[in-house]
Coordinates of C-alpha atoms in Angstrom, one line a residue:
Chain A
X1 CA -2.7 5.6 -7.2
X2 CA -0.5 8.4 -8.7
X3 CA 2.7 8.9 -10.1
X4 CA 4.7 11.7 -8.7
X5 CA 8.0 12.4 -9.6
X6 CA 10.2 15.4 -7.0
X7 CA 13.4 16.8 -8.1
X8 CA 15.9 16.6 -6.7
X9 CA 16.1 13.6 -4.8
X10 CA 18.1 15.5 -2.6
X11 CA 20.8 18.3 -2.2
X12 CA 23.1 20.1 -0.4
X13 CA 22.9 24.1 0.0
X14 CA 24.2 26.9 1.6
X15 CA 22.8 29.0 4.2
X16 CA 21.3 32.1 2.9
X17 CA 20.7 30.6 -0.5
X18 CA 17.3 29.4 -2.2
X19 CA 16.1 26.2 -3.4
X20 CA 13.1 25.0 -5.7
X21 CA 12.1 21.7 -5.6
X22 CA 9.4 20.3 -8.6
X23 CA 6.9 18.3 -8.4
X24 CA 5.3 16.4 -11.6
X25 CA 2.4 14.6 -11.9
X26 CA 1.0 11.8 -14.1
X27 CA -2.5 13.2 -14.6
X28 CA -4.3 16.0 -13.8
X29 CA -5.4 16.9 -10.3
X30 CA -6.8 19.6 -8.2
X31 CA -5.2 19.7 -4.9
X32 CA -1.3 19.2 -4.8
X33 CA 0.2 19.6 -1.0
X34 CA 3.7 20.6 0.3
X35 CA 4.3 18.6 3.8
X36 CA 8.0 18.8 5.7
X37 CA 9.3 15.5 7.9
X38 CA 12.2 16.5 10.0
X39 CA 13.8 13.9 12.3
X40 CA 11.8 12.9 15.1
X41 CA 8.3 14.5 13.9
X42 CA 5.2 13.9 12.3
X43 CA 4.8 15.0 8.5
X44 CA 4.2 18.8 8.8
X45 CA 1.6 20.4 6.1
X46 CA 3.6 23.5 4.7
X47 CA 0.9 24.9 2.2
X48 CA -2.0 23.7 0.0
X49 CA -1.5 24.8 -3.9
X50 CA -4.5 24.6 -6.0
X51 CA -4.1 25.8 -9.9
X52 CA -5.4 29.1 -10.3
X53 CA -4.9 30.7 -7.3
X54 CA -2.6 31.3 -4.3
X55 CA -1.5 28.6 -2.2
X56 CA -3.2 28.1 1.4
X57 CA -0.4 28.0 4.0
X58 CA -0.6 26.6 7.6
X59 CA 0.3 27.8 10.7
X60 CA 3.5 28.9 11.3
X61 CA 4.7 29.0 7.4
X62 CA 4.4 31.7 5.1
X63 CA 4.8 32.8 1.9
X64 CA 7.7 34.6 1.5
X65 CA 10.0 31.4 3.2
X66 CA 8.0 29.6 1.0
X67 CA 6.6 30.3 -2.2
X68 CA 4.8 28.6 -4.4
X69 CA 3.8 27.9 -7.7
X70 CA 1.0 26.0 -9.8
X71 CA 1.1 26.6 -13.0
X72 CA -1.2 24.4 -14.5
X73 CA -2.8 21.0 -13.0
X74 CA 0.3 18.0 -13.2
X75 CA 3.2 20.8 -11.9
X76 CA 3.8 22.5 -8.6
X77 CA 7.6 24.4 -7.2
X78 CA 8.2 24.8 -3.5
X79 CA 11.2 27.1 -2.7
X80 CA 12.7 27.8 0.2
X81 CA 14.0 30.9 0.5
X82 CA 17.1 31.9 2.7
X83 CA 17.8 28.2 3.9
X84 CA 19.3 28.5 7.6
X85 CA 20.3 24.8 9.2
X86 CA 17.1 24.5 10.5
X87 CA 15.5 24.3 7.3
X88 CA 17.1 20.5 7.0
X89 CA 14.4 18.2 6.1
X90 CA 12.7 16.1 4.0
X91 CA 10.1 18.0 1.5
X92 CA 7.4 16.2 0.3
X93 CA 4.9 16.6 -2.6
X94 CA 1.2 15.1 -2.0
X95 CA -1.8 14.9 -4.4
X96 CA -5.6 13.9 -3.3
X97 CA -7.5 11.9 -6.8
X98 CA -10.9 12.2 -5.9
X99 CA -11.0 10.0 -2.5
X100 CA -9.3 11.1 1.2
X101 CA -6.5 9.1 0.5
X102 CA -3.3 11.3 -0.2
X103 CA -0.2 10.5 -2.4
X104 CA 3.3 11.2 -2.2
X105 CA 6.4 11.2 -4.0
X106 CA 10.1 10.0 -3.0
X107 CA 10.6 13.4 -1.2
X108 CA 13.5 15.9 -1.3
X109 CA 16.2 15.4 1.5
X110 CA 17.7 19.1 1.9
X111 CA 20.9 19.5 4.1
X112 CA 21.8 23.6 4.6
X113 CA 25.2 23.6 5.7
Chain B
X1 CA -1.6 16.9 24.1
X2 CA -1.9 16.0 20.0
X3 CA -3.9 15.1 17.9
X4 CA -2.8 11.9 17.0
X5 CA -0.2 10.4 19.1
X6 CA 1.9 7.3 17.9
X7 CA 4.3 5.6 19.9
X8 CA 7.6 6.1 17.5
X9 CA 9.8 2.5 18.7
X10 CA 11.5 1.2 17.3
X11 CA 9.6 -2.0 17.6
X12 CA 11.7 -5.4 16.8
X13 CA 10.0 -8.9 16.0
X14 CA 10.9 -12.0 14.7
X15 CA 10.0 -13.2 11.2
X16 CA 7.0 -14.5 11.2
X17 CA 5.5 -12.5 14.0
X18 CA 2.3 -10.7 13.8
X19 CA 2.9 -7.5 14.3
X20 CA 0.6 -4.3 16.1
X21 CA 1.1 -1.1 15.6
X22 CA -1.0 1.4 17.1
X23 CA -2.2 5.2 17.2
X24 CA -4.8 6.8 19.4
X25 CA -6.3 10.4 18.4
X26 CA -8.3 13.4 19.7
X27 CA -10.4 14.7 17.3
X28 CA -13.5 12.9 17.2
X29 CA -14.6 14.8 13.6
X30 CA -12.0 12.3 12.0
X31 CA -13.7 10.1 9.7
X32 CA -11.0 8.9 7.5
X33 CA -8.3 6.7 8.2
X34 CA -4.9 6.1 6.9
X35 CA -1.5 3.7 7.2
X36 CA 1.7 4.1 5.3
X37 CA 4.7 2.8 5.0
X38 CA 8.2 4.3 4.2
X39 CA 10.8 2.7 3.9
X40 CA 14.2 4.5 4.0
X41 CA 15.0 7.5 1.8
X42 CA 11.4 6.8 0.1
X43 CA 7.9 8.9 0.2
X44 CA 5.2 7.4 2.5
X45 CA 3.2 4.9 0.6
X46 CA -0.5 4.2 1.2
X47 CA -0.8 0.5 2.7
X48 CA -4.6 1.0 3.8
X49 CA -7.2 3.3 3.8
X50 CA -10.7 3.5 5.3
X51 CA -13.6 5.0 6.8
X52 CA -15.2 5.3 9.9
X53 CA -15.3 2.0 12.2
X54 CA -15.0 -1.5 11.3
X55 CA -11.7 -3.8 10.0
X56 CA -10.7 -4.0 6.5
X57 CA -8.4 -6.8 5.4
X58 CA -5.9 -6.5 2.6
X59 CA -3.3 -9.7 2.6
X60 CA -1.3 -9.6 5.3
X61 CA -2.8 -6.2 6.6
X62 CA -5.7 -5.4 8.8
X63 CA -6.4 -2.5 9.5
X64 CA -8.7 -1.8 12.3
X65 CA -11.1 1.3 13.7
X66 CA -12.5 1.9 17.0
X67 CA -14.1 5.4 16.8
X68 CA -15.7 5.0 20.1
X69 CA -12.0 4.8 21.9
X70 CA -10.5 6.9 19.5
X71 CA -7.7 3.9 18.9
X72 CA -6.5 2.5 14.9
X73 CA -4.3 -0.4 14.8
X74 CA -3.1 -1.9 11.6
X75 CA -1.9 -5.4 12.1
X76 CA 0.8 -7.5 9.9
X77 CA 1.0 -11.0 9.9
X78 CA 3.7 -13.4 8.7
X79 CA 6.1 -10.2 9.2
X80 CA 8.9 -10.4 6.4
X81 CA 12.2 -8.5 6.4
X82 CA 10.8 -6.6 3.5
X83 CA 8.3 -5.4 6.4
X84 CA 10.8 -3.3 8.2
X85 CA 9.9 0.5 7.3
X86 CA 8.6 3.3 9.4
X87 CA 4.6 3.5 9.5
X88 CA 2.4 6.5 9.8
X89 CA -0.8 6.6 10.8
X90 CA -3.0 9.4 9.3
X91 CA -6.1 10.5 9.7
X92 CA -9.1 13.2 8.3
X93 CA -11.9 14.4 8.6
X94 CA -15.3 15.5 6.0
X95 CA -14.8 19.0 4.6
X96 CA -17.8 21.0 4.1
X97 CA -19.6 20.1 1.1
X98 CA -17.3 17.4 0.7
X99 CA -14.7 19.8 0.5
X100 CA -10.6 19.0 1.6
X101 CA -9.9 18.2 4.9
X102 CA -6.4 18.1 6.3
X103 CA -4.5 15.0 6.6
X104 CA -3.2 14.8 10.1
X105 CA 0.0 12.1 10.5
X106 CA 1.1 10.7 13.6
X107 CA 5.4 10.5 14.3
X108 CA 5.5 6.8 13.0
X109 CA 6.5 3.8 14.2
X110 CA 10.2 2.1 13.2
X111 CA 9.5 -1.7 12.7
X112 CA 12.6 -4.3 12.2
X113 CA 11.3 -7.5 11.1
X114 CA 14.6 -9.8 12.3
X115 CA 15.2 -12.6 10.1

């Protein structure tokens, strides 16, 4: 398994503002993923961030609502950029170690208000 | 129609029950499958993990495959309290040369285990 620590656990923002949200593994991997859970859905795959490049973003999300970063192979940042309501959720970090099997941690619960 | 489609309960048993929970899929290029558990305000933990057809057993858990009717059940039996999370089902297929594939969840299942 993996350790992987989010912050925060959760906050509360204004609409029109920004929020990063860290992600910090225990070890080195490769592949770290972004996913979203609102109520009532399936976990949503926001982007793919591989060190050393740009991040791979699914369908639907892009890059300026949500940027980025990987700075080196335990740390990623996920922002979301000028929250609006709908943008309450739960953000989630993910890492893959080698198998298919992925990892998350505790998740960010974000309220725009 | 999705991909993977989970009925979301919630489902209610009585300690002790054995529990099924159940996900049926679309895409027959999934190899790899995947249940978690979350509880509440907590990520999604792995519970099991396999590939292709056949039952693994961990404990309490089974976790079954039928690739041929698309269909992945993960069983619980002796269902404690401490049971009572959501579980997702997830599943993936083989990248090319054995490259990432995209994890696709289903909307989870809400289990209450009633003492």
């Amino acid at each position: 398994s993996a350790v992987i620590s989010q912050k925060p656990s959760r906050d509360i923002c204004q609409r029109g503002t920004s929020l990063t949200i860290q992600c910090q593994v225990d070890s080195q991997v490769t592949m770290m993923f972004w996913y979203r859970q609102q109520p009532g859905q399936s976990l949503t795959l926001i982007a793919t961030a591989n060190q050393g490049s740009e991040a791979t973003y699914e369908s639907g999300f892009v890059i300026d609502k949500f940027p980025i970063s990987r700075p080196n192979l335990t740390f990623s940042t996920l922002t979301v950029s000028n929250m609006s309501p709908e943008d309450s959720s739960i953000y989630l970090c993910s890492v893959k170690r080698g198998g298919d099997e992925a990892f998350f941690g505790q998740g960010t619960r974000l309220t725009v208000v | 129609q999705k991909e993977v489609e989970q009925d979301p309960g919630p489902l209610s048993v009585p300690e002790g029950a054995i529990v099924s929970l159940n996900c049926t899929y679309s895409n027959s290029a999934f190899q790899y499958f995947m249940w978690y558990r979350q509880y509440s305000r907590k990520g999604p933990e792995l519970l099991m993990y396999t590939y292709s057809s056949g039952n693994k057993e961990d404990g309490r858990f089974t976790a079954q495959v039928d690739k041929s009717s698309k269909y992945i059940s993960l069983f619980i039996r002796d269902s404690q309290p401490s049971d009572s999370a959501t579980y997702l089902c997830a599943m993936s297929g083989i990248g090319n040369s054995g490259g990432y594939q995209k994890v696709t969840f289903g909307i989870g299942t809400k289990l209450q285990v009633i003492p």
